[in-house]
Coordinates of C-alpha atoms in Angstrom, one line a residue:
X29 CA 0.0 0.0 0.0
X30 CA 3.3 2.1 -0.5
X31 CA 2.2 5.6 -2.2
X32 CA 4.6 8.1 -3.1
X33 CA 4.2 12.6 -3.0
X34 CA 3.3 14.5 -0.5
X35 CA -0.1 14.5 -0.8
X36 CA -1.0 11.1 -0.5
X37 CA 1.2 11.4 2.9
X38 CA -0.6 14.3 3.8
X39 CA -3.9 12.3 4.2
X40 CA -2.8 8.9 5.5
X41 CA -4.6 8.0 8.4
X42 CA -2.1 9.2 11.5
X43 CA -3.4 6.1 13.9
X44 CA -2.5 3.6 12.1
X45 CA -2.5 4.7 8.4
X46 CA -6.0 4.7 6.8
X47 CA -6.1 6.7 3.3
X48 CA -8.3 9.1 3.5
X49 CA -10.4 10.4 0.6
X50 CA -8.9 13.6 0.5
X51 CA -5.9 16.4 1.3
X52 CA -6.9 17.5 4.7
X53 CA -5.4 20.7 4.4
X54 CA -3.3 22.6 1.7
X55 CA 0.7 22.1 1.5
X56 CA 2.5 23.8 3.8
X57 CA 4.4 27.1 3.6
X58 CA 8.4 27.0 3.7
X59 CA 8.2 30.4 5.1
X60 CA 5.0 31.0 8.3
X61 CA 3.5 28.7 10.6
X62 CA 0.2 26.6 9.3
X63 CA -2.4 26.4 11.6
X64 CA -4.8 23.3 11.3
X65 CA -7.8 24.8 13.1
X66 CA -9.3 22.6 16.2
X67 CA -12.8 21.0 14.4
X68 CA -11.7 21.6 10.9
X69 CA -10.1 18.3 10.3
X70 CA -11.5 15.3 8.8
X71 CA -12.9 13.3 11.6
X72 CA -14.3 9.4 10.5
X73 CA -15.5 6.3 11.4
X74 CA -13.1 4.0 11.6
X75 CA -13.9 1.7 9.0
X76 CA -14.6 -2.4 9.5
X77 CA -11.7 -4.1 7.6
X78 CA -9.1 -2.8 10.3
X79 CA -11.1 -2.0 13.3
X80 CA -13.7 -4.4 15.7
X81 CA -16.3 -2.2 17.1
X82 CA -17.1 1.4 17.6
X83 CA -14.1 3.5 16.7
X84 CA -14.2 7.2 15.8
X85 CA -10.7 9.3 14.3
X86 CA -10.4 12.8 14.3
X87 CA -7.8 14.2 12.3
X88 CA -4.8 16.7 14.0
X89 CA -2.0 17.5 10.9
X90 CA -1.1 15.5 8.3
X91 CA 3.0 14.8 7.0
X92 CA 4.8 16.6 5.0
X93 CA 8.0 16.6 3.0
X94 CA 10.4 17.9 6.3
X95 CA 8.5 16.6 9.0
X96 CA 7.5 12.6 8.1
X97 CA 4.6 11.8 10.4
X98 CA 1.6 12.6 11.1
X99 CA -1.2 13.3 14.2
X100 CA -4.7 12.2 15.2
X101 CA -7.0 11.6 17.6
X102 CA -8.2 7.7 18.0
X103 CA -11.1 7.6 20.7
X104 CA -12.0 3.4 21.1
X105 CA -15.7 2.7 22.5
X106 CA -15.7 -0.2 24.9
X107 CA -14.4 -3.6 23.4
X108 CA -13.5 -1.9 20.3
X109 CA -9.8 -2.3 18.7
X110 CA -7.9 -2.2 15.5
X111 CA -6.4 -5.1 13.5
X112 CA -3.0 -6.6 13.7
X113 CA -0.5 -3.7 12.4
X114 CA 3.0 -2.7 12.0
X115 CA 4.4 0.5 11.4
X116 CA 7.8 1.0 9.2
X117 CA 8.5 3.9 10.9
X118 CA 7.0 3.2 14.4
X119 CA 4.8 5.3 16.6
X120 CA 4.4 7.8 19.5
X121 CA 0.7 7.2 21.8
X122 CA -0.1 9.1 24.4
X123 CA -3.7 8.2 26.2
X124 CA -5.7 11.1 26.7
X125 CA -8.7 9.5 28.6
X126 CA -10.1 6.6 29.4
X127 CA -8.0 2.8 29.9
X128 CA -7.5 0.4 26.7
X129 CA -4.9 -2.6 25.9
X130 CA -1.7 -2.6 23.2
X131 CA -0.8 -6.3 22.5
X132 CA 2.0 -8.0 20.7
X133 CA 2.8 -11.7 19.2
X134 CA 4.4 -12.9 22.1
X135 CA 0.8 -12.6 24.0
X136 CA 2.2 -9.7 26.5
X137 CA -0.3 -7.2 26.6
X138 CA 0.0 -3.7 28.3
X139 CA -2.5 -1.8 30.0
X140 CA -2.4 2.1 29.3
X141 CA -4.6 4.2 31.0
X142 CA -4.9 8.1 30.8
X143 CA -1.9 10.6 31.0
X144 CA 0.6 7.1 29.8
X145 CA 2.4 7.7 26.8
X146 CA 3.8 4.7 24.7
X147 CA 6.2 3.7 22.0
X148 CA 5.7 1.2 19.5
X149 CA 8.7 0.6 17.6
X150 CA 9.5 0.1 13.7
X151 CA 8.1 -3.3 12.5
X152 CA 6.8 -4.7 15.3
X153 CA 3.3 -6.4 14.8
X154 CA 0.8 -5.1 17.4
X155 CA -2.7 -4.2 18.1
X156 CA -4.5 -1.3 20.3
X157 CA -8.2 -0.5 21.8
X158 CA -10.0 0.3 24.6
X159 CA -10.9 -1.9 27.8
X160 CA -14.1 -3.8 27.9
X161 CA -15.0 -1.6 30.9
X162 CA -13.9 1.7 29.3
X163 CA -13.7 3.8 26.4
X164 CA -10.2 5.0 25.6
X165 CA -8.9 8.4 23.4
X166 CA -5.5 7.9 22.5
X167 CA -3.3 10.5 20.3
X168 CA -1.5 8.5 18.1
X169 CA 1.7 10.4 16.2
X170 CA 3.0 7.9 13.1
X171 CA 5.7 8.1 11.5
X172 CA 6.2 7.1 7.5
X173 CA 9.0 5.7 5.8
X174 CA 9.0 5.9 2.2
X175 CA 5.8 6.7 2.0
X176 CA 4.5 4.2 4.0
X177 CA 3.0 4.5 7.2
X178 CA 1.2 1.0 8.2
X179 CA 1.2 -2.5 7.7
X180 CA -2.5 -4.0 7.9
X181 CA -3.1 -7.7 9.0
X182 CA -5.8 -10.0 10.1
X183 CA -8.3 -8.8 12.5
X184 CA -7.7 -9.4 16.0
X185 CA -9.8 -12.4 17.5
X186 CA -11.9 -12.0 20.5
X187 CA -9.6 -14.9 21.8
X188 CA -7.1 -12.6 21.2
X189 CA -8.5 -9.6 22.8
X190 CA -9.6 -11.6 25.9
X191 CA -6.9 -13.6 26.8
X192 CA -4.5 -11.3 28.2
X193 CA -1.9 -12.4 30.7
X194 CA -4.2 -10.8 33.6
X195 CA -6.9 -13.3 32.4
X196 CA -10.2 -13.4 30.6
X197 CA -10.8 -9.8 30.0
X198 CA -9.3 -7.7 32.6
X199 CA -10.3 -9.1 36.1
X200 CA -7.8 -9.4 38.3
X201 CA -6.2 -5.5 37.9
X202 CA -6.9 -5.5 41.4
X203 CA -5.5 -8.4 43.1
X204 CA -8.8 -8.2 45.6
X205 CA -10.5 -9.8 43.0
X206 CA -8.9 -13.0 43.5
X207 CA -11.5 -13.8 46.6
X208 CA -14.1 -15.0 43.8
X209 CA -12.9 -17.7 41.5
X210 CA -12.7 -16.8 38.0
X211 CA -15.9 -18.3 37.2
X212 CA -17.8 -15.7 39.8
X213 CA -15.4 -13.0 38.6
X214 CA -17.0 -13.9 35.0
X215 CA -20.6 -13.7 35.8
X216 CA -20.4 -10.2 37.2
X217 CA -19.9 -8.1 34.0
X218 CA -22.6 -10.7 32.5
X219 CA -25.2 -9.7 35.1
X220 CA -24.4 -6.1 35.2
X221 CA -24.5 -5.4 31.0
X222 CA -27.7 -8.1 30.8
X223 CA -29.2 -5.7 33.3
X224 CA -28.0 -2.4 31.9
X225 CA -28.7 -3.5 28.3
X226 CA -25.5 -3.1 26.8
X227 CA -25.6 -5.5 24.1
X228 CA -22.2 -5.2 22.4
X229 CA -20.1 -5.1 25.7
X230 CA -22.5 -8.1 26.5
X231 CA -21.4 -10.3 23.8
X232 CA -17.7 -10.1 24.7
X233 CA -18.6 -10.8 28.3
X234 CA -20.6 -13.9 27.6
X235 CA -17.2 -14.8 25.3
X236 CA -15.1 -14.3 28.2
X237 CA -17.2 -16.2 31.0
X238 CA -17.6 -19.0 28.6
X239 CA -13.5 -19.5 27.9
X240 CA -13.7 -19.2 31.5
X241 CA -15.7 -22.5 31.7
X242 CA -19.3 -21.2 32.6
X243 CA -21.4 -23.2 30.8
X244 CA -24.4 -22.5 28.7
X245 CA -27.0 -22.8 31.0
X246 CA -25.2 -21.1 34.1
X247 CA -25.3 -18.0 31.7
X248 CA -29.1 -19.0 30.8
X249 CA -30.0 -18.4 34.1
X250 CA -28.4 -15.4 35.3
X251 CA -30.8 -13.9 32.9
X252 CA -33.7 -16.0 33.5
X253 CA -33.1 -14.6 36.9
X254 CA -32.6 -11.5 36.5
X255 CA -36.1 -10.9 34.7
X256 CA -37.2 -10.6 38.2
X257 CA -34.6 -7.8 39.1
X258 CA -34.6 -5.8 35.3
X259 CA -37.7 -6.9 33.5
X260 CA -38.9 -9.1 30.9
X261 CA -37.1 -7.0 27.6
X262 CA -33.5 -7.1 29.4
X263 CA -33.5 -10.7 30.2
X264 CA -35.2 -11.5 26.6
X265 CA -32.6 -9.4 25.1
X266 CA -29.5 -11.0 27.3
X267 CA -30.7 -14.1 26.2
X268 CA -30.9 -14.0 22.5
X269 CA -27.2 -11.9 22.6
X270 CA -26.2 -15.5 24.3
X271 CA -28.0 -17.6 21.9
X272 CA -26.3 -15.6 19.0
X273 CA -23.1 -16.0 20.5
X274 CA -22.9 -19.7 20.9
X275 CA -24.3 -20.2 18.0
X276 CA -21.5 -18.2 16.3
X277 CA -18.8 -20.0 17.8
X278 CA -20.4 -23.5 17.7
X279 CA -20.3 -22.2 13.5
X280 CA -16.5 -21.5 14.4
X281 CA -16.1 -25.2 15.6
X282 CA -15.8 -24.2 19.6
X283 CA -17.5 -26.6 22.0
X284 CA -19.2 -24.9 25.3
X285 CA -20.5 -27.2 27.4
X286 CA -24.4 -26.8 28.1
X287 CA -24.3 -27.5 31.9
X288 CA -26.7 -29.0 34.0
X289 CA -30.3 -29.1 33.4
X290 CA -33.1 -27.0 36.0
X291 CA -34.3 -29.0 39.0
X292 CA -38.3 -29.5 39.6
X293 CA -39.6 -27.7 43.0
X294 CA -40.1 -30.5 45.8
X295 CA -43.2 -32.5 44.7
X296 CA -44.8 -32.0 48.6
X297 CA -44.6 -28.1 48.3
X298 CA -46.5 -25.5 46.4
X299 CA -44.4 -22.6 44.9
X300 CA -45.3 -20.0 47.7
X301 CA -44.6 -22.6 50.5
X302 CA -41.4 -23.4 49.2
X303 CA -40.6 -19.7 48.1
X304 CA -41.5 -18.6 52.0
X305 CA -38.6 -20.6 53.1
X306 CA -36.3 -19.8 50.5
X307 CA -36.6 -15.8 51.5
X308 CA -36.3 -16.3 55.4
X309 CA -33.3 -18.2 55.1
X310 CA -32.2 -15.6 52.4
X311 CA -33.0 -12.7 54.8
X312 CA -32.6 -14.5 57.8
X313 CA -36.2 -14.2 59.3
X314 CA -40.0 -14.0 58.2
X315 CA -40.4 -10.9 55.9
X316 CA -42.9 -8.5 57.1
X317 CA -43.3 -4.3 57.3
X318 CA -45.3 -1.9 56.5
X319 CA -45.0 -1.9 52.4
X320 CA -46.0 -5.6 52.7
X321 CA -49.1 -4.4 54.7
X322 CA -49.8 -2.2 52.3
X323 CA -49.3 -4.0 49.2
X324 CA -49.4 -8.3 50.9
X325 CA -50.1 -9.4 46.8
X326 CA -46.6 -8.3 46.2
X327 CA -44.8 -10.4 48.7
X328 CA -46.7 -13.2 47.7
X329 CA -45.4 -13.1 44.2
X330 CA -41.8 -12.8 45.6
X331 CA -42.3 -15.5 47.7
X332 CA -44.3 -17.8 44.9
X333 CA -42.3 -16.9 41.8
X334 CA -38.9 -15.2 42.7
X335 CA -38.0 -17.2 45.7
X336 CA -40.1 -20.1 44.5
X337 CA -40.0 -20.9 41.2
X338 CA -36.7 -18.9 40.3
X339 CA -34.2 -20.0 42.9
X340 CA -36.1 -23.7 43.1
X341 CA -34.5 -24.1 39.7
X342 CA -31.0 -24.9 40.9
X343 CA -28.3 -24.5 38.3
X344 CA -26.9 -21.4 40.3
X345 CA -26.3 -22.1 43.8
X346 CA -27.7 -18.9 46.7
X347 CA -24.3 -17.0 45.9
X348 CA -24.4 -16.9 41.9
X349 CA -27.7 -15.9 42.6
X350 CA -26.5 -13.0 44.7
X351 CA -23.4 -12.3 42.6
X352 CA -25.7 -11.7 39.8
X353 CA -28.4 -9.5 41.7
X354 CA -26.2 -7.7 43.4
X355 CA -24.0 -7.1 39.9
X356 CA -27.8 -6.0 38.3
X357 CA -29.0 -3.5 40.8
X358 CA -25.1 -2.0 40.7
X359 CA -25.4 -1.4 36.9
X360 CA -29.4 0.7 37.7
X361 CA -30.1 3.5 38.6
X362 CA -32.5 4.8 41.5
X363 CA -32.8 0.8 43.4
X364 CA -30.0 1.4 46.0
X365 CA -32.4 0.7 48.9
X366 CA -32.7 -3.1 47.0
X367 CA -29.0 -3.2 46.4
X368 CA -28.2 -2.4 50.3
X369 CA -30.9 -5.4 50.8
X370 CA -29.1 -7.9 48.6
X371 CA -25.9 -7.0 50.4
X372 CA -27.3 -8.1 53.4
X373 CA -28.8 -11.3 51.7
X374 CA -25.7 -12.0 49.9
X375 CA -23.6 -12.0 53.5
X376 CA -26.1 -14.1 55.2
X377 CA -25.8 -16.7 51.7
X378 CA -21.9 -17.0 52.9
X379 CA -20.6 -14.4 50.2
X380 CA -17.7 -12.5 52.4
X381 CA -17.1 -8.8 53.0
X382 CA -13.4 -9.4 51.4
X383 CA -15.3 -11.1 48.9
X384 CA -18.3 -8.4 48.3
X385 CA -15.5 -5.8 47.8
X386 CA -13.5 -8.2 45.1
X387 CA -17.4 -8.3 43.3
X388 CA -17.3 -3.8 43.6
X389 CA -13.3 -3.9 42.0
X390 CA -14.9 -6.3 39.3
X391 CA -17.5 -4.0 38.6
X392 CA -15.3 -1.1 38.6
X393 CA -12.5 -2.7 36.1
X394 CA -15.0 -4.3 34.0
X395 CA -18.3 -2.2 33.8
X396 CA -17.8 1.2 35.1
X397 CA -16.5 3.0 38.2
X398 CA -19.7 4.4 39.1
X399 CA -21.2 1.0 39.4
X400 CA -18.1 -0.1 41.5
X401 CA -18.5 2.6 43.9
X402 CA -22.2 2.3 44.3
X403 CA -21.5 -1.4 45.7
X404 CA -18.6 -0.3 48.0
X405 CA -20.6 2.2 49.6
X406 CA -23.6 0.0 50.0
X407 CA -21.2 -2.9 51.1
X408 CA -19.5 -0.1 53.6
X409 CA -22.9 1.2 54.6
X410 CA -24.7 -3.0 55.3
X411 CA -21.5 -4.2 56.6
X412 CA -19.5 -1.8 58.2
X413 CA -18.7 -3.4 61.6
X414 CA -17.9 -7.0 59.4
X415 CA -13.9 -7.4 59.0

């Protein structure tokens, strides 16, 4: 893709070398300064043969025939990166917000987060994007070398992208996280983007907790649960994202395993029987108050349905079950009274304090900070005296 002149250098994509369709501004004088004016660049979608995801490029200066490289802006929406490239000339990137990964052959894989500035240098195959947890604006300044700026190759694999030397997508950037096994670890970001209905970060989650060795029907029924915590359209929604995805990478030739089958409620029982015990052992007494009083259908239908038919179904043991409802209410808005109540349950279900806080730095590294320190403070303001 070699092209020779001044002008076709003067429009090469700076990140990573993408020809534009035109000069982005006019040559510059041997004699005064040019000014590129801020907003008067080309900005452009980053286009699908060398990018995965949601990637937008906004233009700074272009080469020229003293000064070989070139500038832009590369902002990366979660989960989004480029394709394998080299550069002949190597590059300059400095983050400007936001956290992403830059990954080589050998399977290292850096983390860069805002203010870090790194160098990539001539030649060497690599690839760059943002987080699954975080957008990530780098400024990219790429250098050409006879006329040649980039080297495309194949498009980076979710494999690829996911199995970092941290782990399956980023989950143990704080080593707190180690009190849940991976496969807990995994259902978190699950949970929270099923709830939150962020389908694209979604997908790449469900690829990651299934290379992690959750099965089919675990992930099934973190949504199946969690109709009862975000509604019917989220949990329809999660679902068919999961169906899409292992049918795409049964297509692909990888085998998940489909798990264990739901369990029928005890035959001697009726739903709301069996649901009344489930929620005082969750809660640790009989439920009563006054919105109960006012509203008694209500608790019924937790008791018959949610605590009944849901958690009768097995598959997820009383801490999945947590991790995920816990993970949901996190990830929405205006239910902190509910997520302070699921703290509670989730401590008397065994779940730890050390262990509640590794489930906040998940959410935190993985889904957002907000939603990380909504759970800390609810987990600080439930369990404050636990240690």
């Amino acid at each position: 893709m070699q092209k020779k002149g001044w002008l076709f250098r003067s429009v090469l994509f700076a990140a990573i070398g993408y020809l534009a369709n035109f000069a982005i501004a006019a040559e510059p004088s041997a004699t005064s300064q040019t000014l590129y004016a801020a907003g008067k660049q080309k900005s452009f979608k980053g286009p699908d043969t060398y990018f995965t995801g949601d990637v937008k490029v906004d233009m700074l200066f272009p080469g020229n025939d003293t000064a070989h490289y070139s500038g832009a802006y590369v902002t990366f929406q979660p989960g989004a990166r480029t394709a394998w490239h080299s550069h002949p000339a190597g590059q300059h990137m400095v983050v400007t917000s936001g956290t992403g990964f830059t990954g080589t052959r050998d399977g290292k894989i850096i983390e860069i987060t805002e203010g870090d500035s790194l160098w990539c240098p001539p030649n060497i195959d690599h690839w760059h994007g943002a987080t699954l947890g975080s957008s990530m604006t780098h400024l990219v300044v790429t250098g050409s070398k006879d006329g040649e700026n980039v080297v495309w190759k194949k498009k980076v694999t979710d494999s690829e992208y996911l199995g970092n030397d941290q782990g399956k997508v980023n989950m143990k950037s704080d080593k707190s996280a180690d009190a849940l096994t991976s496969k807990q670890q995994h259902m978190v970001p699950v949970a929270a983007f099923t709830a939150n209905g962020d389908l694209q970060r979604l997908d790449a989650a469900i690829i990651a907790a299934l290379d992690a060795g959750l099965s089919v029907n675990e992930l099934k029924e973190i949504m199946i649960h969690l109709y009862a915590y975000a509604g019917f359209p989220r949990a329809l929604n999660g679902l068919a994202t999961l169906m899409n995805t292992v049918e795409a990478r049964k297509a692909a030739g990888i085998k998940d395993e489909t798990g264990e089958e739901a369990a029928a409620l005890p035959a001697n029982k009726t739903s709301q029987e069996y649901g009344e015990e489930v929620q005082t052992e969750l809660v640790g007494k009989p439920v009563t108050g006054p919105l109960f009083d006012f509203a008694p259908a209500i608790n019924i239908f937790l008791q018959s349905h949610l605590f009944g038919d849901l958690f009768g179904r097995g598959i997820l043991d009383y801490k999945g079950r947590e991790i995920a409802t816990v993970s949901a209410l996190a990830s929405m808005d205006g239910v902190d009274s509910q997520l302070k109540s699921h703290i509670g349950i989730a401590s008397n279900v065994g779940l730890t304090k050390q262990q509640l806080t590794a489930l906040a730095s998940v959410l935190s590294d993985n889904v957002g900070t907000e939603e990380g320190a909504r759970t800390q403070q609810a987990i600080q303001a439930v369990l404050a005296g636990d240690d």
